Coordinates of C-alpha atoms in Angstrom, one line a residue:
Chain A
M4 CA -14.3 7.8 -10.3
Q5 CA -16.9 6.5 -8.0
F6 CA -17.0 4.7 -4.7
E7 CA -19.4 2.5 -2.8
I8 CA -19.2 1.5 0.8
I9 CA -20.7 -1.8 1.8
A10 CA -20.9 -3.0 5.5
I11 CA -20.1 -6.7 4.9
E12 CA -20.0 -7.9 8.5
A13 CA -19.7 -6.5 12.0
G14 CA -16.8 -4.1 12.1
V15 CA -15.7 -4.5 8.4
S16 CA -16.5 -2.2 5.5
R17 CA -15.8 -3.0 1.9
V18 CA -15.0 0.1 -0.2
V19 CA -15.3 -0.4 -3.9
L20 CA -13.6 2.2 -6.0
S21 CA -14.1 2.3 -9.7
G22 CA -12.7 4.4 -12.6
R23 CA -9.4 6.2 -13.3
A24 CA -8.0 7.8 -10.1
D25 CA -6.6 10.9 -11.8
A26 CA -6.4 14.3 -10.2
A27 CA -9.8 15.5 -11.3
A28 CA -11.5 12.3 -10.3
V29 CA -9.9 12.1 -6.9
D30 CA -10.9 15.7 -6.3
G31 CA -14.5 14.8 -6.9
V32 CA -14.7 12.0 -4.3
E33 CA -11.9 12.7 -1.7
A34 CA -13.9 14.7 0.8
A35 CA -17.0 12.4 0.8
L36 CA -15.0 9.2 0.9
N37 CA -12.7 10.4 3.8
A38 CA -15.8 11.5 5.7
Q39 CA -17.6 8.3 5.2
I40 CA -14.6 6.1 6.2
H41 CA -14.1 8.3 9.2
A42 CA -17.7 7.7 10.2
S43 CA -17.7 4.0 9.3
G44 CA -15.5 2.6 12.1
G45 CA -13.9 -0.8 12.1
H46 CA -11.6 -2.5 9.5
V47 CA -11.6 -1.6 5.7
V48 CA -11.2 -3.7 2.6
L49 CA -10.5 -1.6 -0.5
D50 CA -11.6 -3.3 -3.7
L51 CA -9.6 -1.7 -6.5
A52 CA -10.5 -4.2 -9.3
G53 CA -12.3 -1.4 -11.2
V54 CA -9.4 1.1 -11.0
P55 CA -7.2 1.0 -14.2
F56 CA -5.0 4.0 -13.3
M57 CA -3.9 5.4 -10.0
G58 CA -2.2 8.9 -10.1
S59 CA -0.3 10.5 -7.3
L60 CA -3.4 12.1 -5.8
G61 CA -5.2 8.7 -5.9
I62 CA -2.3 7.3 -3.8
R63 CA -2.5 10.2 -1.4
L64 CA -6.2 9.4 -1.0
L65 CA -5.3 5.7 -0.1
I66 CA -2.6 6.8 2.3
S67 CA -5.0 9.2 4.0
L68 CA -7.6 6.4 4.3
A69 CA -4.9 4.1 5.8
R70 CA -4.0 6.7 8.3
T71 CA -7.6 7.3 9.3
V72 CA -8.1 3.6 9.9
A73 CA -4.8 3.2 11.7
R74 CA -5.8 6.0 14.1
R75 CA -8.7 4.0 15.3
S76 CA -6.5 0.9 15.8
A77 CA -8.3 -0.9 12.9
R78 CA -6.7 -2.6 9.9
I79 CA -6.9 -2.0 6.1
A80 CA -6.2 -4.2 3.2
M81 CA -6.8 -4.1 -0.5
T82 CA -7.9 -6.6 -3.2
G83 CA -8.1 -6.8 -7.0
V84 CA -5.4 -4.3 -7.8
Q85 CA -4.7 -4.4 -11.5
P86 CA -1.1 -5.2 -12.6
Q87 CA -0.1 -1.8 -13.8
V88 CA -1.4 -0.2 -10.7
L89 CA 0.3 -2.8 -8.5
E90 CA 3.6 -1.9 -10.2
V91 CA 3.1 1.7 -9.1
F92 CA 2.2 0.6 -5.5
E93 CA 5.3 -1.5 -5.4
T94 CA 7.5 1.4 -6.5
M95 CA 5.9 3.5 -3.7
A96 CA 6.2 0.7 -1.1
L97 CA 2.5 1.3 -0.5
L98 CA 2.0 -2.4 0.2
D99 CA 3.9 -1.9 3.4
L100 CA 1.1 0.4 4.5
I101 CA -1.9 -1.4 2.9
P102 CA -1.3 -5.1 2.3
H103 CA -2.7 -6.6 -0.9
A104 CA -4.6 -9.8 -0.8
P105 CA -5.4 -12.0 -3.8
D106 CA -9.1 -12.1 -3.0
H107 CA -11.7 -10.9 -0.6
E108 CA -11.4 -13.9 1.8
A109 CA -7.7 -13.5 2.0
A110 CA -8.2 -9.8 2.7
L111 CA -10.5 -10.7 5.6
A112 CA -7.9 -13.1 6.9
L113 CA -5.3 -10.3 6.8
L114 CA -7.6 -8.1 8.8
A115 CA -8.3 -10.8 11.4
G116 CA -4.5 -11.6 11.5
Chain B
M20 CA -22.0 49.0 -29.0
N21 CA -19.6 51.4 -30.7
E22 CA -19.9 51.4 -34.4
P23 CA -16.4 51.7 -36.0
T24 CA -16.2 54.8 -38.1
D25 CA -12.9 54.1 -39.9
G26 CA -14.3 51.8 -42.6
T27 CA -12.1 48.9 -41.5
E28 CA -12.9 45.3 -41.8
R29 CA -14.8 45.4 -38.6
T30 CA -17.7 47.1 -40.3
M31 CA -17.9 44.3 -42.8
V32 CA -19.4 42.0 -40.3
S33 CA -23.1 41.9 -40.2
R34 CA -24.5 42.2 -36.8
A35 CA -28.1 41.7 -38.0
A36 CA -28.2 38.2 -36.5
V37 CA -26.9 39.3 -33.1
P38 CA -29.6 39.7 -30.6
N39 CA -29.1 42.8 -28.5
G40 CA -29.2 41.0 -25.1
P41 CA -29.3 42.9 -21.9
V42 CA -25.9 44.2 -20.8
D43 CA -24.9 43.0 -17.4
D44 CA -21.9 45.2 -16.4
T45 CA -21.1 43.1 -13.4
V46 CA -20.0 40.3 -15.8
V47 CA -16.6 40.1 -17.4
H48 CA -16.1 38.1 -20.6
S49 CA -12.6 36.9 -21.4
L50 CA -10.7 34.6 -23.8
V51 CA -8.0 32.7 -22.1
L52 CA -5.1 31.3 -24.1
E53 CA -3.0 28.7 -22.4
A54 CA 0.5 27.6 -23.4
E55 CA 3.0 25.6 -21.5
G56 CA 5.7 27.5 -19.9
T57 CA 4.0 30.8 -19.9
T58 CA 1.2 32.5 -17.9
P59 CA -2.1 32.0 -19.6
S60 CA -2.9 35.2 -21.5
R61 CA -6.3 36.6 -20.8
H62 CA -8.1 38.8 -23.3
P63 CA -11.1 40.7 -22.0
L64 CA -13.8 41.1 -24.6
A65 CA -14.8 44.7 -25.0
D66 CA -17.6 46.0 -27.2
V67 CA -15.6 45.9 -30.4
P68 CA -15.2 42.6 -32.2
L69 CA -11.9 40.8 -31.6
I70 CA -10.2 39.2 -34.6
V71 CA -8.0 36.1 -34.1
G72 CA -5.5 35.5 -36.9
R73 CA -1.9 34.8 -37.9
V74 CA -0.9 38.4 -38.5
V75 CA -1.6 41.9 -37.1
P76 CA -4.0 43.7 -37.0
A77 CA -5.6 40.6 -35.4
A78 CA -6.0 41.4 -31.7
I79 CA -5.0 37.8 -30.8
V80 CA -2.1 36.8 -33.0
L81 CA -1.5 33.0 -33.1
E82 CA 1.4 31.3 -34.9
G83 CA 1.2 28.3 -37.1
S84 CA 0.6 27.4 -40.8
A85 CA -2.9 26.1 -39.8
V86 CA -4.0 29.6 -38.7
S87 CA -5.3 31.8 -41.4
R88 CA -4.4 35.5 -41.5
R89 CA -7.9 36.4 -40.4
H90 CA -9.2 33.3 -38.9
C91 CA -12.2 34.0 -36.8
M92 CA -13.9 36.9 -35.0
I93 CA -15.4 37.0 -31.5
D94 CA -17.8 39.7 -30.6
R95 CA -20.2 40.6 -27.9
A96 CA -23.9 41.3 -28.3
G97 CA -25.0 42.6 -24.9
D98 CA -24.5 39.8 -22.5
L99 CA -23.9 37.2 -25.2
V100 CA -20.6 36.3 -27.0
R101 CA -20.4 34.6 -30.3
V102 CA -17.7 33.3 -32.7
T103 CA -17.7 33.7 -36.4
D104 CA -15.3 31.9 -38.8
L105 CA -13.9 34.4 -41.3
G106 CA -13.5 31.8 -44.1
S107 CA -10.4 30.3 -42.6
T108 CA -8.7 27.5 -44.5
N109 CA -8.7 25.0 -41.6
G110 CA -11.8 26.0 -39.8
T111 CA -12.7 27.2 -36.4
Y112 CA -14.0 24.6 -33.9
V113 CA -16.1 25.2 -30.8
D114 CA -16.0 22.2 -28.4
G115 CA -14.9 20.0 -31.3
T116 CA -17.6 21.1 -33.8
R117 CA -16.6 23.1 -36.9
V118 CA -18.2 26.5 -36.9
G119 CA -20.4 27.1 -39.9
E120 CA -23.0 29.7 -38.9
P121 CA -21.8 32.0 -36.0
V122 CA -22.0 30.1 -32.7
F123 CA -22.9 31.6 -29.3
L124 CA -20.5 30.5 -26.6
A125 CA -21.3 29.0 -23.2
D126 CA -19.0 29.6 -20.3
G127 CA -16.0 27.3 -20.6
A128 CA -16.4 26.7 -24.4
L129 CA -13.2 25.8 -26.1
I130 CA -12.4 27.5 -29.4
Q131 CA -9.9 25.7 -31.5
V132 CA -7.8 27.7 -34.0
G133 CA -5.2 25.5 -35.7
P134 CA -3.1 24.1 -32.8
H135 CA -4.3 26.7 -30.3
T136 CA -7.2 26.5 -27.9
L137 CA -8.9 29.6 -26.4
R138 CA -11.2 29.1 -23.5
Y139 CA -14.2 31.5 -23.1
E140 CA -14.8 32.5 -19.6
R141 CA -17.7 34.4 -18.2
R142 CA -17.1 35.6 -14.7
R143 CA -18.7 38.0 -12.3
R144 CA -16.4 41.0 -11.9
E145 CA -15.2 40.0 -8.4
E146 CA -14.5 36.4 -9.5
A147 CA -12.6 37.7 -12.4
L148 CA -10.4 39.8 -10.1
A149 CA -9.8 36.8 -7.8
A150 CA -8.9 34.7 -10.9
A151 CA -6.4 37.4 -12.0
S152 CA -4.9 37.5 -8.6
L153 CA -4.5 33.7 -8.6
A154 CA -2.9 33.8 -12.0
S155 CA -0.4 36.4 -10.8
D156 CA 0.4 34.2 -7.8
I157 CA 1.0 31.2 -10.2
A158 CA 3.2 33.3 -12.4
R159 CA 5.3 34.4 -9.4
A160 CA 5.6 30.8 -8.1
R161 CA 6.6 29.6 -11.6
D162 CA 9.3 32.3 -11.8
Y163 CA 10.5 31.3 -8.4
V164 CA 10.9 27.6 -9.3
N165 CA 12.6 28.6 -12.6
A166 CA 15.0 30.8 -10.7
L167 CA 16.1 27.9 -8.5
L168 CA 16.9 25.5 -11.4
P169 CA 20.6 25.1 -12.1
P170 CA 22.0 26.2 -15.5
P171 CA 22.8 23.4 -18.0
I172 CA 26.4 22.2 -18.0
S173 CA 28.1 21.9 -21.4
D174 CA 31.6 20.9 -20.5
G175 CA 33.5 18.9 -17.9
P176 CA 33.3 15.3 -16.8
V177 CA 29.5 15.4 -16.1
Q178 CA 27.3 17.5 -18.4
A179 CA 23.6 18.3 -17.9
A180 CA 20.8 19.3 -20.2
W181 CA 17.1 19.6 -19.2
I182 CA 13.7 20.9 -20.0
F183 CA 11.1 22.2 -17.5
Q184 CA 7.7 23.0 -18.9
P185 CA 5.3 23.7 -16.0
C186 CA 1.6 23.2 -16.7
A187 CA -0.7 26.1 -16.4
A188 CA -1.7 25.3 -12.8
L189 CA 1.8 24.3 -11.7
G190 CA 2.5 20.6 -11.0
G191 CA 5.2 20.7 -8.2
D192 CA 8.1 19.4 -10.2
A193 CA 11.7 20.4 -9.4
F194 CA 15.2 19.1 -9.9
G195 CA 18.8 20.1 -9.2
Y196 CA 22.4 19.1 -9.3
H197 CA 25.7 20.3 -7.9
R198 CA 29.4 19.3 -7.8
D199 CA 30.9 18.5 -4.4
G200 CA 34.6 17.8 -4.9
D201 CA 34.8 14.4 -6.6
W202 CA 31.1 13.9 -6.2
F203 CA 28.2 15.0 -8.4
H204 CA 24.8 15.1 -6.8
A205 CA 21.5 15.1 -8.8
Y206 CA 17.9 14.7 -8.0
I207 CA 14.4 15.1 -9.4
L208 CA 11.2 15.4 -7.4
D209 CA 7.4 15.6 -8.1
V210 CA 5.0 16.8 -5.5
A211 CA 1.6 15.1 -5.6
G212 CA -1.0 17.7 -6.4
H213 CA -1.2 20.9 -8.4
G214 CA -1.2 24.6 -7.7
V215 CA 0.9 27.2 -6.0
G216 CA 0.9 25.1 -2.8
A217 CA 2.5 22.1 -4.6
A218 CA 5.1 24.5 -6.3
M219 CA 6.0 26.1 -3.0
H220 CA 6.4 22.7 -1.4
S221 CA 8.9 21.8 -4.2
V222 CA 10.6 25.1 -3.6
S223 CA 11.0 24.3 0.1
V224 CA 12.7 21.0 -0.8
M225 CA 14.9 22.7 -3.4
N226 CA 16.1 25.2 -0.9
V227 CA 16.9 22.5 1.6
M228 CA 18.9 20.7 -1.1
R229 CA 20.7 23.8 -2.3
Q230 CA 21.7 24.8 1.2
Q231 CA 22.4 21.2 2.2
A232 CA 20.4 21.9 5.2
L233 CA 20.0 18.3 6.4
P234 CA 21.6 18.3 9.9
G235 CA 23.7 15.3 10.7
T236 CA 23.1 13.7 7.3
D237 CA 25.8 12.3 5.0
T238 CA 24.6 13.9 1.7
R239 CA 26.7 11.4 -0.2
D240 CA 24.5 8.7 1.0
P241 CA 21.2 8.8 -1.0
A242 CA 19.3 6.6 1.4
A243 CA 20.2 8.9 4.3
V244 CA 19.2 12.0 2.3
L245 CA 15.8 10.5 1.5
A246 CA 15.3 9.4 5.1
A247 CA 16.1 12.9 6.4
L248 CA 13.7 14.5 3.9
N249 CA 11.0 12.0 4.8
D250 CA 11.5 13.0 8.4
M251 CA 11.4 16.7 7.6
F252 CA 8.5 16.7 5.2
D253 CA 6.0 14.4 6.9
M254 CA 2.8 14.9 4.9
E255 CA 0.7 15.3 8.1
K256 CA 2.6 18.5 8.9
H257 CA 2.6 19.7 5.3
H258 CA -1.1 19.9 4.3
G259 CA -1.2 16.3 3.3
M260 CA 1.4 16.9 0.5
Y261 CA 4.0 14.2 -0.3
F262 CA 6.5 14.0 -3.1
T263 CA 8.3 11.3 -5.1
M264 CA 12.0 11.7 -5.6
W265 CA 15.0 10.1 -7.2
Y266 CA 18.4 11.0 -5.7
G267 CA 21.8 9.9 -7.0
V268 CA 25.4 10.7 -6.1
L269 CA 28.1 9.9 -8.6
H270 CA 31.8 9.5 -7.6
V271 CA 33.2 11.1 -10.7
P272 CA 36.7 9.5 -10.8
S273 CA 35.3 5.9 -10.4
R274 CA 31.9 6.6 -12.2
R275 CA 30.3 4.7 -9.3
L276 CA 26.7 5.9 -8.8
A277 CA 24.8 5.4 -5.6
Y278 CA 21.1 6.1 -5.9
A279 CA 17.8 5.7 -4.1
A280 CA 14.2 6.5 -4.9
A281 CA 11.1 7.5 -3.0
G282 CA 8.3 6.3 -5.3
H283 CA 9.7 8.0 -8.3
H284 CA 10.1 6.6 -11.9
A285 CA 13.2 4.6 -12.4
A286 CA 16.1 6.6 -13.9
V287 CA 17.2 5.3 -17.3
L288 CA 20.8 4.5 -18.1
H289 CA 21.8 4.7 -21.8
V290 CA 25.2 3.7 -23.1
P291 CA 25.3 4.9 -26.7
A292 CA 28.5 3.0 -27.5
T293 CA 26.9 -0.4 -26.9
G294 CA 23.3 0.5 -27.3
E295 CA 22.6 -0.6 -23.8
V296 CA 19.4 0.8 -22.3
R297 CA 18.3 -0.1 -18.8
A298 CA 16.1 1.2 -16.1
L299 CA 17.6 1.7 -12.6
P300 CA 14.6 1.0 -10.5
A301 CA 14.5 1.6 -6.8
R302 CA 11.7 1.0 -4.5
G303 CA 10.8 3.4 -1.6
A304 CA 8.0 5.2 0.1
G305 CA 7.0 8.6 -1.2
I306 CA 8.6 11.4 0.9
G307 CA 6.3 12.2 3.8
T308 CA 4.1 9.1 3.4
M309 CA 5.6 6.7 6.0
P310 CA 7.4 8.1 9.0
G311 CA 10.6 6.3 9.8
Y312 CA 10.8 4.4 6.5
A313 CA 14.2 2.9 5.8
Y314 CA 15.3 3.7 2.3
R315 CA 17.9 1.6 0.6
A316 CA 20.6 2.8 -1.8
A317 CA 21.7 0.8 -4.8
M318 CA 25.1 1.1 -6.6
V319 CA 26.0 0.9 -10.2
E320 CA 29.2 1.6 -12.1
L321 CA 28.4 3.8 -15.1
P322 CA 30.4 3.2 -18.3
A323 CA 32.4 6.0 -19.8
G324 CA 30.1 8.0 -22.1
G325 CA 27.0 6.8 -20.3
R326 CA 23.9 8.9 -20.0
L327 CA 21.4 9.1 -17.2
H328 CA 17.8 10.2 -17.9
L329 CA 15.6 11.4 -15.0
F330 CA 12.0 12.5 -15.6
S331 CA 8.7 13.3 -13.9
D332 CA 5.1 12.0 -14.2
G333 CA 4.3 14.6 -16.8
A334 CA 6.6 13.0 -19.2
V335 CA 5.1 9.5 -18.8
E336 CA 1.5 9.9 -17.9
L337 CA -0.5 11.5 -20.7
A338 CA -4.3 11.7 -21.0
E339 CA -5.9 8.3 -21.7
D340 CA -7.2 9.4 -25.1
V341 CA -3.9 10.5 -26.8
A342 CA -3.5 9.3 -30.3
E343 CA -0.9 6.6 -29.6
P344 CA -0.1 4.4 -26.6
W345 CA 2.4 6.2 -24.3
G346 CA 4.3 5.0 -21.3
M347 CA 7.8 4.2 -20.0
A348 CA 8.7 2.2 -23.1
Q349 CA 8.0 5.1 -25.4
V350 CA 9.7 7.6 -23.1
T351 CA 12.8 5.5 -23.0
G352 CA 12.7 4.8 -26.8
T353 CA 12.5 8.6 -27.5
L354 CA 15.2 9.6 -25.1
C355 CA 17.6 6.9 -26.2
A356 CA 17.1 7.2 -29.9
P357 CA 20.3 6.3 -31.7
A358 CA 22.6 8.8 -33.3
A359 CA 21.0 11.8 -31.6
A360 CA 22.8 14.7 -30.0
W361 CA 22.7 13.9 -26.2
A362 CA 21.6 17.4 -25.1
E363 CA 18.6 17.3 -27.4
G364 CA 16.9 14.3 -25.7
P365 CA 14.8 16.3 -23.3
E366 CA 13.6 18.7 -26.0
R367 CA 12.9 15.8 -28.4
L368 CA 10.8 14.0 -25.8
Y369 CA 8.9 17.2 -25.1
R370 CA 8.1 17.7 -28.8
Q371 CA 6.8 14.2 -29.0
V372 CA 4.5 14.6 -25.9
R373 CA 3.3 17.9 -27.3
R374 CA 2.5 16.4 -30.6
L375 CA 0.5 13.5 -29.0
S376 CA -1.4 15.9 -26.8
G377 CA -2.5 18.0 -29.8
A378 CA -4.1 21.3 -28.9
R379 CA -4.8 20.4 -25.3
P380 CA -2.5 22.0 -22.7
L381 CA -0.5 19.5 -20.7
D382 CA -2.1 18.8 -17.3
D383 CA 1.1 18.2 -15.4
D384 CA 4.6 19.6 -15.3
F385 CA 7.0 18.2 -17.8
S386 CA 10.5 17.7 -16.5
V387 CA 13.4 15.8 -18.0
L388 CA 17.0 15.9 -16.9
T389 CA 19.8 14.2 -18.8
L390 CA 23.3 13.8 -17.5
Q391 CA 26.1 12.9 -19.8
L392 CA 29.4 11.4 -18.6
A393 CA 32.6 12.2 -20.5

C-alpha cells in the first residue's frame, strides 16, 4: 500500500491511499502516514478509490487518522470508496466517524459544512 | 565438519561441490516448520546433514503421500546452507522453483516439501535467543486462550461445536457461550492485529465475559453488553487495539434470539428442514472505536432444529491469490451444505480453507462456532 498527501487548498490536505490495506501493508505505512497527517494541520479528504481491500488494521489506521484530525478540531471525509470496502465500513459504522462523499467536491462541501 | 563414520546414507552425499565457507559461530541457522494450531517447530542446523522425509531416520519427519521417504537433505558448509533433492517423486521447491542441482539458501528462503513449507532462518545468536523467547510467549498465550474456550456441547436444547485454529503469530480470536437459566449466551470476537498483545486483549475480554464482570449491565441485553464493553475497552486506553464482536442471547423456551454486533461478520442462520439460509446482519462500531456509541439489538425467532454459525475474519478473508474466489457466499455454502452432520460444519470449512491456502500457513486465526437447536 502507498499513500500520497497533496495540499489542495489552504487548510485542506488530500490523502490518496492505494493498494490492499492488509496487515503487512498497513504496517509499512502506518507510522509515516500518522506522522505526516499529524504535521499537516487542517482538514483531510481521504481518497480511497485505489483501495480494493480494507482489513481490520486498515480500519484502525483510518480511525486513528480521524482521531488525530478531530483532536485539532478539523474535519475528515472520504471519497471513492469501492463497494466491497463500503460494505465493511457500513458494518463497522465507520461512516459515523468519517463521512463518505460521492466525489471530491462533495467531500469539500462536507468539510466546509 | 564431522565425517560420519558409521557408513550410513549420510556419507553417500558428495560434498565436493560445497565450498568450505568461513564458519561464523555467532550465527545460528534454523529450519522453521509452521503448522496451524501448533507452535512452529524450529530445527537448528548442526554440522551433520539433516534429512527431510516421510519416515525415520529422517530428522524432520513430514506426513503426506506427496512426501518421499527420503525427500531432501539440508546441510551446512561453513557459513552456507544448501538443499539437495534426494530423488523425491514430487520434487523439492525453493521459493517456488524445483530443485535440480543443490541450491544454496538465502535467509527467509521457503523450502516446499509436499504440502509442507520449511523456512530457512539465519540469525545472529542473540536474535535467535530473542526469537525463541517470543515463540515461547506465543505458545503460552495460545495455551491460555485455548484453556478459556468452553467445551463443545453434545446434548440438551442448545448444542455447540467449534474449531479454533490460531495462526502462528496469534490473531486475537476468541469465543464463548454459557447457559443462564432459560437463556443461552454466545459470542465471538476478533481483535484487530496480531501477536501476543492481540491474544491477551481477547483473553481480557473472555475473562470479563466469563465472570460477567460488567457492573450494572443487563447481560441478557446484547446492545447493553456491547455498550459496556465499548466503554471498558476504549482503544485509546488499550494500545490502539479494538475488536469486532457478535453477541447473542437466546431465550431457550421461546427460541427468541436477541443479538447485536460490533463490526463483526453477520451470523448465518441455517434451517436444514426447509433449506433456509440467511444472514443475520447487524451494524455497530467496533468495540473501542467510538466512545458512547449506541448499539442496537435485533430480535429473531429461530425455528426448531435451526443452526446458527458464527465465524471470524480468518474464515472469510483469505490471501488474494488463492485458487478459487472466496468470501461470505462460499463460507455460507460450505457451512450450510445439505445432508451434513451439523457438528462437522466447522471442521469442513477449515478443511476447505486449508485446501485453498495450499502449503501456505494461514495468516489469521480461524474460528467457527456452530450452535444447534433441538
